[in-house]
CSV table of C-alpha atoms in Angstrom, one decimal:
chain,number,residue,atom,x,y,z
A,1,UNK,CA,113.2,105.8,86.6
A,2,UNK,CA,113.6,109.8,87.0
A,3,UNK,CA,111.4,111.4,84.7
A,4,UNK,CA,112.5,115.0,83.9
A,5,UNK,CA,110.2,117.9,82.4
A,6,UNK,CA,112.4,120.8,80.5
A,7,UNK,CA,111.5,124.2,79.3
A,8,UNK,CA,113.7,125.9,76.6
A,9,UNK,CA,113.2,129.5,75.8
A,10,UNK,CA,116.5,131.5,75.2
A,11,UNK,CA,115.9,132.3,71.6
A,12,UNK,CA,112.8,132.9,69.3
A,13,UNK,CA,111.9,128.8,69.9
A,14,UNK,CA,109.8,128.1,72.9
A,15,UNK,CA,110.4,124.2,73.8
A,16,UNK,CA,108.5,122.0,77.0
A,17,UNK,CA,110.5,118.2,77.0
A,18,UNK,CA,109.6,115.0,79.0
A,19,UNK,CA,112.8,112.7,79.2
A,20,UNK,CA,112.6,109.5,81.4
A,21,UNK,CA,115.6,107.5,81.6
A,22,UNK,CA,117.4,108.4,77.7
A,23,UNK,CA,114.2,108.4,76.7
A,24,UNK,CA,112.4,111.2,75.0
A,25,UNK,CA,108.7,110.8,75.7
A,26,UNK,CA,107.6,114.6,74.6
A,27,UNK,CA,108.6,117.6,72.5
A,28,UNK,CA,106.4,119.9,71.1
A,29,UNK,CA,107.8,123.3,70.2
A,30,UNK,CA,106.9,126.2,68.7
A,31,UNK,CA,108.3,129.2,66.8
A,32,UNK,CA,108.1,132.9,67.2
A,33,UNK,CA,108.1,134.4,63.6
A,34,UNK,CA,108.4,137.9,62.0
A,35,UNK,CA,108.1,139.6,58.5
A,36,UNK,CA,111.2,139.1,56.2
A,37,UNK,CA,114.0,141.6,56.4
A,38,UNK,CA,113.0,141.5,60.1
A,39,UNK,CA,114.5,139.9,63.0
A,40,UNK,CA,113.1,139.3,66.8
A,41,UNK,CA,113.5,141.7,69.5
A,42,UNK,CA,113.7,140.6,73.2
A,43,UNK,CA,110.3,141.7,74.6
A,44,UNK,CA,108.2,140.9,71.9
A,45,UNK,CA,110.0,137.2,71.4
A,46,UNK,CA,109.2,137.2,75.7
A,47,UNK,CA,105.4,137.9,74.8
A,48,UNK,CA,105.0,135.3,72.5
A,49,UNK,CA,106.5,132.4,75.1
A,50,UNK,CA,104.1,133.8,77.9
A,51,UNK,CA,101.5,133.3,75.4
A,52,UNK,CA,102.0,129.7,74.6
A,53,UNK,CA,103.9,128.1,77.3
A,54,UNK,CA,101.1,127.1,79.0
A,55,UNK,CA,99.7,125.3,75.7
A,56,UNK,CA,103.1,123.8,75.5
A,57,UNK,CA,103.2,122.8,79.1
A,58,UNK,CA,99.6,120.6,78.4
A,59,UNK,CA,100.6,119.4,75.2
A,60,UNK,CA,103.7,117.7,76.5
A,61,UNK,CA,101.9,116.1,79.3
A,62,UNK,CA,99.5,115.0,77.2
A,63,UNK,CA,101.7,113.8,74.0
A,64,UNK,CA,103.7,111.7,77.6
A,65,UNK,CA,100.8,110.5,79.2
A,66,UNK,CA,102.0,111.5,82.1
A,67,UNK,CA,100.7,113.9,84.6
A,68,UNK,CA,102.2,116.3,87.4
A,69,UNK,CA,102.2,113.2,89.8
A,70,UNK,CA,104.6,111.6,87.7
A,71,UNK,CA,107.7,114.3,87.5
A,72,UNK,CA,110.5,113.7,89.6
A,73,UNK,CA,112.4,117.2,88.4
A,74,UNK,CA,112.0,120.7,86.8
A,75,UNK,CA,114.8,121.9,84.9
A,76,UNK,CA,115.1,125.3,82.7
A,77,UNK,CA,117.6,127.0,80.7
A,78,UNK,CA,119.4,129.4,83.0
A,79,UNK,CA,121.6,130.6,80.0
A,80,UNK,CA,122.9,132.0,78.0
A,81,UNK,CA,120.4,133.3,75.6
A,82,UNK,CA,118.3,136.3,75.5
A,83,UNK,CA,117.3,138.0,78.6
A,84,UNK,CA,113.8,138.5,77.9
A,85,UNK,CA,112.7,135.2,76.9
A,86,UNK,CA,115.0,133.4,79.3
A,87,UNK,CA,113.4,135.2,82.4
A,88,UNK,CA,109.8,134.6,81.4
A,89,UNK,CA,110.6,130.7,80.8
A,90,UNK,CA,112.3,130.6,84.4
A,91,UNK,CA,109.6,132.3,86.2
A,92,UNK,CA,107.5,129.3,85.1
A,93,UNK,CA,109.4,126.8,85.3
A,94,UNK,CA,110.0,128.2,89.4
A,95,UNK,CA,106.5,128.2,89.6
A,96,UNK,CA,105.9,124.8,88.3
A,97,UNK,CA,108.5,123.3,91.0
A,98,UNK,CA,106.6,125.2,93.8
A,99,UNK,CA,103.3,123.9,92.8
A,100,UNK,CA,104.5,120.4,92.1
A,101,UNK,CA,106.4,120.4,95.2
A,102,UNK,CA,109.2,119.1,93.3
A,103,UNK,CA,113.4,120.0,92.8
A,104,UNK,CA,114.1,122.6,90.3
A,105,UNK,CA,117.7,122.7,88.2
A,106,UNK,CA,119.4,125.2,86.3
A,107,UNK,CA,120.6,123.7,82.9
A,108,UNK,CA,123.4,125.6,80.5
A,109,UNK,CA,122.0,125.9,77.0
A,110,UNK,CA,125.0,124.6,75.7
A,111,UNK,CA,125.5,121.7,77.9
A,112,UNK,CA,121.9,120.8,76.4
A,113,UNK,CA,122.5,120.9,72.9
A,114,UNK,CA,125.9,118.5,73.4
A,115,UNK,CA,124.3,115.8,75.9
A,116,UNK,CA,121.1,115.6,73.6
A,117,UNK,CA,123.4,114.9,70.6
A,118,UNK,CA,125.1,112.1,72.6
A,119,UNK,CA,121.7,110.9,74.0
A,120,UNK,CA,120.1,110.4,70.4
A,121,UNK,CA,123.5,109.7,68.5
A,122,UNK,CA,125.4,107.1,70.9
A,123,UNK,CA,128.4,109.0,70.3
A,124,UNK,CA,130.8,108.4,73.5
A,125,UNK,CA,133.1,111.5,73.8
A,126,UNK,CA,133.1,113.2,70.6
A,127,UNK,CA,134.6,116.8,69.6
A,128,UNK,CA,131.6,119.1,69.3
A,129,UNK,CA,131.2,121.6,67.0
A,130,UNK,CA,128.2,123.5,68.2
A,131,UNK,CA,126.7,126.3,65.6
A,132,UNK,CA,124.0,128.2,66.2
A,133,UNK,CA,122.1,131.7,65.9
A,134,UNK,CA,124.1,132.7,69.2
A,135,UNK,CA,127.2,130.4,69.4
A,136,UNK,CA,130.0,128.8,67.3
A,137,UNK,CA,132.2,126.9,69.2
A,138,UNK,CA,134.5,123.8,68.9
A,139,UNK,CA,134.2,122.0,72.5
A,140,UNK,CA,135.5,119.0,74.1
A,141,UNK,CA,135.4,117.1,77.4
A,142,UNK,CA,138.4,116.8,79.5
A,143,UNK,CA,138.6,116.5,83.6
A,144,UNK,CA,134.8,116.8,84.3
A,145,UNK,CA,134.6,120.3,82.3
A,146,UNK,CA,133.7,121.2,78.5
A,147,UNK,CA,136.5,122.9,77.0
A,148,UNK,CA,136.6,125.6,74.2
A,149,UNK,CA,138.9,124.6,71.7
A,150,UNK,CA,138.1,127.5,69.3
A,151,UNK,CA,135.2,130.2,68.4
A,152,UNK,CA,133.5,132.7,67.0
A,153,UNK,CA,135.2,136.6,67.6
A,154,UNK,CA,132.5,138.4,66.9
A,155,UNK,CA,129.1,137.1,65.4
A,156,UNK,CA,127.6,133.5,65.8
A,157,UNK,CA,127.4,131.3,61.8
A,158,UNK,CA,123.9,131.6,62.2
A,159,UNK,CA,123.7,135.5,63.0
A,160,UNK,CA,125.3,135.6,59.9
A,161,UNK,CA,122.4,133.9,57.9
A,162,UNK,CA,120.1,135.4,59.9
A,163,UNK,CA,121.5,139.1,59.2
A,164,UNK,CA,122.5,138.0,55.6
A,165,UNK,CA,118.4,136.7,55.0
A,166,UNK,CA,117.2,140.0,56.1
A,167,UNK,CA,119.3,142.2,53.4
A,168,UNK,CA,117.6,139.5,50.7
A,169,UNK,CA,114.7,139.9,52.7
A,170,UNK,CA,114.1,135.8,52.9
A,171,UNK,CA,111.1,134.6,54.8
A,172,UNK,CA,111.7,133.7,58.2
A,173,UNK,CA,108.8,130.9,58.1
A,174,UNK,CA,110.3,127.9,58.8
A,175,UNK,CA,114.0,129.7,59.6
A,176,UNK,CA,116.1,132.0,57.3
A,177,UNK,CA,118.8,129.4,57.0
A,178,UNK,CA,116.5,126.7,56.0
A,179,UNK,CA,115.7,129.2,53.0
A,180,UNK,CA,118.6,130.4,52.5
A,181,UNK,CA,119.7,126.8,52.0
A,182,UNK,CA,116.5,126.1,49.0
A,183,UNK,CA,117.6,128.9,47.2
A,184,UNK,CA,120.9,128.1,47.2
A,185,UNK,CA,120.4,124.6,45.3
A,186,UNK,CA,119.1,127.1,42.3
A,187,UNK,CA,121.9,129.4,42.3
A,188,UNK,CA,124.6,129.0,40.0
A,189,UNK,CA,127.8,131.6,40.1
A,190,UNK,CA,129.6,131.6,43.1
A,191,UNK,CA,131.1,134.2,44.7
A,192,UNK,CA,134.7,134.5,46.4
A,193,UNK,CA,134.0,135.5,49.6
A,194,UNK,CA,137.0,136.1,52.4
A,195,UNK,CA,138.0,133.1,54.2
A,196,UNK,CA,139.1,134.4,58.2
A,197,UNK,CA,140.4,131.5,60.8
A,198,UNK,CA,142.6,133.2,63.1
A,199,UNK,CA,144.6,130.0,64.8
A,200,UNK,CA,141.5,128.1,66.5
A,201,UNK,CA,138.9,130.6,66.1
A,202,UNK,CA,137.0,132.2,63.3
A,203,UNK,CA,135.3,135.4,62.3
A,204,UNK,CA,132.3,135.9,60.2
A,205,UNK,CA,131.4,139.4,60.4
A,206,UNK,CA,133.6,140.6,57.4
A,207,UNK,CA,132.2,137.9,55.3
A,208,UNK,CA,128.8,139.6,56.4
A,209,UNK,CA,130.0,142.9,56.1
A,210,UNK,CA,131.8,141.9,52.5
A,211,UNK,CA,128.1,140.4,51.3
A,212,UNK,CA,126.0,143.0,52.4
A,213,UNK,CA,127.7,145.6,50.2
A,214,UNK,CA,127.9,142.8,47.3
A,215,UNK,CA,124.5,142.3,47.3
A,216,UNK,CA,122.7,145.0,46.1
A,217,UNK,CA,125.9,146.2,44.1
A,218,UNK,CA,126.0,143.2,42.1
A,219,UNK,CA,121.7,142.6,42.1
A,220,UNK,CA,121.4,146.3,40.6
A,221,UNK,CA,123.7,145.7,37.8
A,222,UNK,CA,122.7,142.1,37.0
A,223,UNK,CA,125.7,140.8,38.2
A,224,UNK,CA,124.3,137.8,40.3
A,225,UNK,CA,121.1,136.6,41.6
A,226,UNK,CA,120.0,136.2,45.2
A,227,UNK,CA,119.8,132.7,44.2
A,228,UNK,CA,123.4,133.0,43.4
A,229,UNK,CA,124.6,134.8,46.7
A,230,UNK,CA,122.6,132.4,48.7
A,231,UNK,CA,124.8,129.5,46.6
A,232,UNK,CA,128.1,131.5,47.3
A,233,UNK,CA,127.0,131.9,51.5
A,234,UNK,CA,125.0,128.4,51.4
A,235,UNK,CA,124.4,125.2,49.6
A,236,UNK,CA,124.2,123.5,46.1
A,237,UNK,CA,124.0,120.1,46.4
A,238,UNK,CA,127.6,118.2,45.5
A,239,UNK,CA,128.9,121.1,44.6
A,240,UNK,CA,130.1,124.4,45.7
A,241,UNK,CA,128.5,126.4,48.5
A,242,UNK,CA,128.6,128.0,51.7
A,243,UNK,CA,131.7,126.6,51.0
A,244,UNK,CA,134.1,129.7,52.6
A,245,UNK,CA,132.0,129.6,55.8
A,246,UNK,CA,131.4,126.1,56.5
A,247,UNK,CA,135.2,125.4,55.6
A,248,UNK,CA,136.2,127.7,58.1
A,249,UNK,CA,134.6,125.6,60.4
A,250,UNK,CA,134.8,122.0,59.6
A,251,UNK,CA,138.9,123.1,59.3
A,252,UNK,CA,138.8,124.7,62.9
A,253,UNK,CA,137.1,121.0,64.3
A,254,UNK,CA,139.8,119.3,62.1
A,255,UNK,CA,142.1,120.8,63.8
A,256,UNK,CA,140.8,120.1,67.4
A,257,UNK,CA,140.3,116.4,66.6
A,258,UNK,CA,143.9,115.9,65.6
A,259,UNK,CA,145.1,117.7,68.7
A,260,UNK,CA,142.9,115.3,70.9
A,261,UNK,CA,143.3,112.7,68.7
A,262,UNK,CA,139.5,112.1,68.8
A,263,UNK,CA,137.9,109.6,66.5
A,264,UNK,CA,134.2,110.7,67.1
A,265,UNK,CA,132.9,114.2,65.6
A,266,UNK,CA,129.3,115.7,67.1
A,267,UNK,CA,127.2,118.8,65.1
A,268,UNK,CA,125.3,120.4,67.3
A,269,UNK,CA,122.9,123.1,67.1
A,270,UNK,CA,120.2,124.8,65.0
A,271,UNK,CA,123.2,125.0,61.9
A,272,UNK,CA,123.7,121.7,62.1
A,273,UNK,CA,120.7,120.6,60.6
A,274,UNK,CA,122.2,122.2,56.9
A,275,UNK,CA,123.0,118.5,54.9
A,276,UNK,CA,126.0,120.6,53.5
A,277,UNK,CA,127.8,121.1,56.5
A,278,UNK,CA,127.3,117.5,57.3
A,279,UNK,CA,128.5,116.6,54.1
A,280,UNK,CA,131.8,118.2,54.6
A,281,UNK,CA,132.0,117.4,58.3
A,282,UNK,CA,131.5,113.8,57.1
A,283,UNK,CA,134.1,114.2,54.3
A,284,UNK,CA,136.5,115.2,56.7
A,285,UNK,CA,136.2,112.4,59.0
A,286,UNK,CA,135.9,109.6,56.6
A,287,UNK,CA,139.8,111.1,55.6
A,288,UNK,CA,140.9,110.9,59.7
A,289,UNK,CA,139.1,107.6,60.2
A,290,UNK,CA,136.6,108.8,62.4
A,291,UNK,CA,132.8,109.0,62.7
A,292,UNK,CA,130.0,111.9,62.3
A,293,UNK,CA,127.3,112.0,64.5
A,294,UNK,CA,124.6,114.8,63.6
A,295,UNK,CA,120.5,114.7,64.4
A,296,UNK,CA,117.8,116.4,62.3
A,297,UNK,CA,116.1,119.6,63.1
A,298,UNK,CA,114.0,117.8,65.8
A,299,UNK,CA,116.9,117.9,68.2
A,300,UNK,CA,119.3,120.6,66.5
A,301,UNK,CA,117.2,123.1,67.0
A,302,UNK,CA,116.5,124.9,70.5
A,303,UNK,CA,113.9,122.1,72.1
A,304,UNK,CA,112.5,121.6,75.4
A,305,UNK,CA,114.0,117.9,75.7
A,306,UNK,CA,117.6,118.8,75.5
A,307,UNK,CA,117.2,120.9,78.8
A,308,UNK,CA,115.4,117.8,80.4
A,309,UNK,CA,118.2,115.1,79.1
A,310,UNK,CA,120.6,117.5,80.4
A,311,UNK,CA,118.7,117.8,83.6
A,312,UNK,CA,118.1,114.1,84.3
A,313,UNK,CA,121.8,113.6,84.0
A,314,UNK,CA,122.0,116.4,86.5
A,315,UNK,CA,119.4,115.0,88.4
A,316,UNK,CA,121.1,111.8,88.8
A,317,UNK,CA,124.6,112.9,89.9
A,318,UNK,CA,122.5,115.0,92.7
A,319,UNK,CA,122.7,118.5,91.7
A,320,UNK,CA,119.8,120.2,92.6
A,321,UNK,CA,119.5,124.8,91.8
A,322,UNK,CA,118.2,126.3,95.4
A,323,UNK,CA,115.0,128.9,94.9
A,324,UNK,CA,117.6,131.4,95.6
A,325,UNK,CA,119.9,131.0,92.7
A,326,UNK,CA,117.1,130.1,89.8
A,327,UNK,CA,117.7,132.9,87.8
A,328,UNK,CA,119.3,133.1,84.4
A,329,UNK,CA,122.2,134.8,82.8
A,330,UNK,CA,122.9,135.8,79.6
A,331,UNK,CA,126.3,135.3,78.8
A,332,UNK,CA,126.9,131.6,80.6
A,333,UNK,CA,129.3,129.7,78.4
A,334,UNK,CA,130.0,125.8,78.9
A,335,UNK,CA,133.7,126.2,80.1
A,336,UNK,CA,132.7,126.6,84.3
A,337,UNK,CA,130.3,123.9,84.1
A,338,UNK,CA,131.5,121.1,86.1
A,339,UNK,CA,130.0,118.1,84.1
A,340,UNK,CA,129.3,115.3,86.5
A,341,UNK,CA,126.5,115.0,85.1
A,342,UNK,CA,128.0,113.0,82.1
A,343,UNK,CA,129.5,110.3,85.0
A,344,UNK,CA,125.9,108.8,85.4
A,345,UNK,CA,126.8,107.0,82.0
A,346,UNK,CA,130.4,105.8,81.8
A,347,UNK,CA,132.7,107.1,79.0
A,348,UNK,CA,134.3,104.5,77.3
A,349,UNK,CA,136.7,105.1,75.3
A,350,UNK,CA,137.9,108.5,76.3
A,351,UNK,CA,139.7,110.3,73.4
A,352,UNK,CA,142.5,111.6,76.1
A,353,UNK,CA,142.9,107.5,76.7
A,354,UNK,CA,140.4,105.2,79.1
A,355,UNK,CA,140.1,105.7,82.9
A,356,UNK,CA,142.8,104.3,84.5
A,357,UNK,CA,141.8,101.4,88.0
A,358,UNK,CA,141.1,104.3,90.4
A,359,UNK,CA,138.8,106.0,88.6
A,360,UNK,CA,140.8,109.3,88.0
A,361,UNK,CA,141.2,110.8,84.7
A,362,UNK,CA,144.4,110.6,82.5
A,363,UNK,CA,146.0,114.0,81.9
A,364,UNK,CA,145.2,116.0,79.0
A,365,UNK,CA,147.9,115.5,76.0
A,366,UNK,CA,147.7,119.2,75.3
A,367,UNK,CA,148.4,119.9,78.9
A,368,UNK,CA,151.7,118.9,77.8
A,369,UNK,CA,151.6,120.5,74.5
A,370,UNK,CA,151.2,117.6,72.9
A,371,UNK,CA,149.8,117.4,69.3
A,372,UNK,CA,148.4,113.6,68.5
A,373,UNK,CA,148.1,114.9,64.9
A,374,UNK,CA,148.0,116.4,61.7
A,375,UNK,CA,145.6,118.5,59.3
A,376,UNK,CA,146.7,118.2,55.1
A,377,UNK,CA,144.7,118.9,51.8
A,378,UNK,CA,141.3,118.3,52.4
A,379,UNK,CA,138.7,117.3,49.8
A,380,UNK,CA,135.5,119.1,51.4
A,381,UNK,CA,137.2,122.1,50.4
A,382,UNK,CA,136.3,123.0,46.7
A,383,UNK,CA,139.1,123.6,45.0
A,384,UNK,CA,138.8,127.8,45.2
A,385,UNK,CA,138.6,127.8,48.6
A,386,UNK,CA,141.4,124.9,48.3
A,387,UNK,CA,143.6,126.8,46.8
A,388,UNK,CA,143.0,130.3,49.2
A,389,UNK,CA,143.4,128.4,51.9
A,390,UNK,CA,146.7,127.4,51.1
A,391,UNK,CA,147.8,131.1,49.8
């Protein structure tokens, strides 16, 4: 029964996880906030994880009932993330393994977010769409890898609330999208804002760009409230909302589920907390006949305990990061990480077709260009965006 301890801290969240065998046994978390119309800078986000790491480190023990004795395996987020805060988690996370006298392992960020979201959902092999303050991707698993289906070109969905939260200067206290998201449910008019998939990927910073010169146009001439542009970028519940953004990206996933022909659908990441996006996401699966899997903000968000699931998996198919190669990058993406560590639980029912008697994978349809699929009129579009869409 491996019992793995994991420390997150690529962003402004600072995380310390216990995970013993699918279990999650300790999270605690905490949060490095600043002033509204602000955002974090590297250093000062590193100073606030020196300071309560430590805390963090106790607590999770503590909240486990376990102590040093009882971990089998260090693991830490190598990357990507911000350099800063990455490298001050790592050095402690190296340290702890030389005290404790016990393995250390690397994890990806991203590979963390996507095995957590299987761990606490069931789902088997799902297509991922991972959104976050740093990433928007559409992922899934073929031939021991992650692949990138589609992406952001420029900025990450939630860079975009983030940067669009500081022009309305919205609190940061719990998280700008959070807000931005009770605000919206009192706005009213909504906005057109442009709508930009290119083929399988997506770009948000001329929606940003287009909104940030709205804003205070339209707010100094009474045009709208920030209620209003929160509703037009965000949320109203059952009705229209971030409608142009999260459209973009539930159509982008759409699109990657009927090339795979994958009947499972996983959210990921701190975006996919917002109830909206789940909404449509589950709207546009009910229409393809597949199923939604999503968490709360417990395991969406950055937390210690996704790097340790993602560890123990590594753990357990024997990977093990030498002293030597512990450090972290910033621009890791999932795509060159071999996944073995998935194979320590089986995947049934692959969505490129089950495992044939020797154990060897079947070949990718789209290695072959084949499309197992279609994508028509969707009804998580409102009909504005609908109708744009189509134009």
């Amino acid at each position: 029964m491996p019992t793995v301890l994991g420390f997150e801290g690529s962003a402004n969240k600072i995380g310390v996880g216990v995970v013993r065998d699918g279990t999650v046994l300790a999270n605690p978390r905490r949060t490095y906030v600043t002033a509204p119309g602000t955002g974090f800078l590297p250093g000062d986000t590193a100073r606030h994880h020196r300071a309560v790491i430590l805390d963090l480190l106790q607590e999770a023990l503590a909240e486990a009932g376990l102590t040093s004795q009882d971990i089998d395996c260090v693991a830490y987020t190598k990357g990507p993330g911000m350099g800063a805060p990455l490298a001050s988690v790592a050095v402690v996370a190296r340290t702890v393994a030389q005290l404790w006298n016990k393995p250390l392992l690397g994890v990806n960020h991203c590979i963390g977010h996507i095995e957590m979201g299987r761990l606490i959902t069931g789902a088997i092999s799902p297509t991922v769409l991972y959104v976050s303050g740093g990433n928007t991707q559409v992922i899934s698993y073929s031939e021991h890898r992650y692949r990138i289906f589609g992406e952001t070109i420029d900025i990450a969905v939630g860079n975009c609330l983030d940067r669009f939260a500081r022009v309305l200067k919205i609190s940061n206290d719990p998280s700008p999208g959070y807000n931005i998201e009770q605000m919206a449910q009192r706005g009213k008019k909504l906005v057109e804002l442009p709508y930009t998939v290119k083929g399988m990927d997506v770009s948000f910073s001329g929606i940003l760009s287009f909104i940030e010169d709205a804003a205070q146009r339209m707010l100094a001439t009474g045009e709208c409230t920030p209620e209003d542009l929160c509703f037009s970028l965000q949320v109203k519940e059952g009705k229209a909302g971030m409608e142009t953004v999260f459209a973009m990206l539930v159509e982008i996933t759409e699109r990657a589920m009927a090339h795979c022909g994958s009947k499972e659908a996983l959210i990921v990441g701190g975006v996919g907390c917002n109830r909206r996006l789940q909404e449509m996401m589950a709207t546009m699966c009910q229409e393809r006949g597949a199923q939604l899997f999503a968490t709360d903000e417990r395991f969406c968000i950055d937390n210690g305990a996704m790097i340790a699931q993602a560890g123990w998996e590594m753990f357990q198919a024997g990977h093990r990061t030498p002293l030597q190669d512990s450090g972290i990058t910033q621009r890791q993406v999932s795509t060159p990480v071999r996944a073995q560590l998935v194979g320590t639980r089986d995947r049934q029912n692959l969505q490129l077709g089950k495992l044939n008697k020797g154990g060897e994978e079947p070949t990718s349809p789209w290695a072959a260009g084949v499309v197992m699929g279609t994508c028509g009129p969707s009804t998580y579009r409102t009909d504005e965006v609908e109708v744009t869409w189509r134009d």
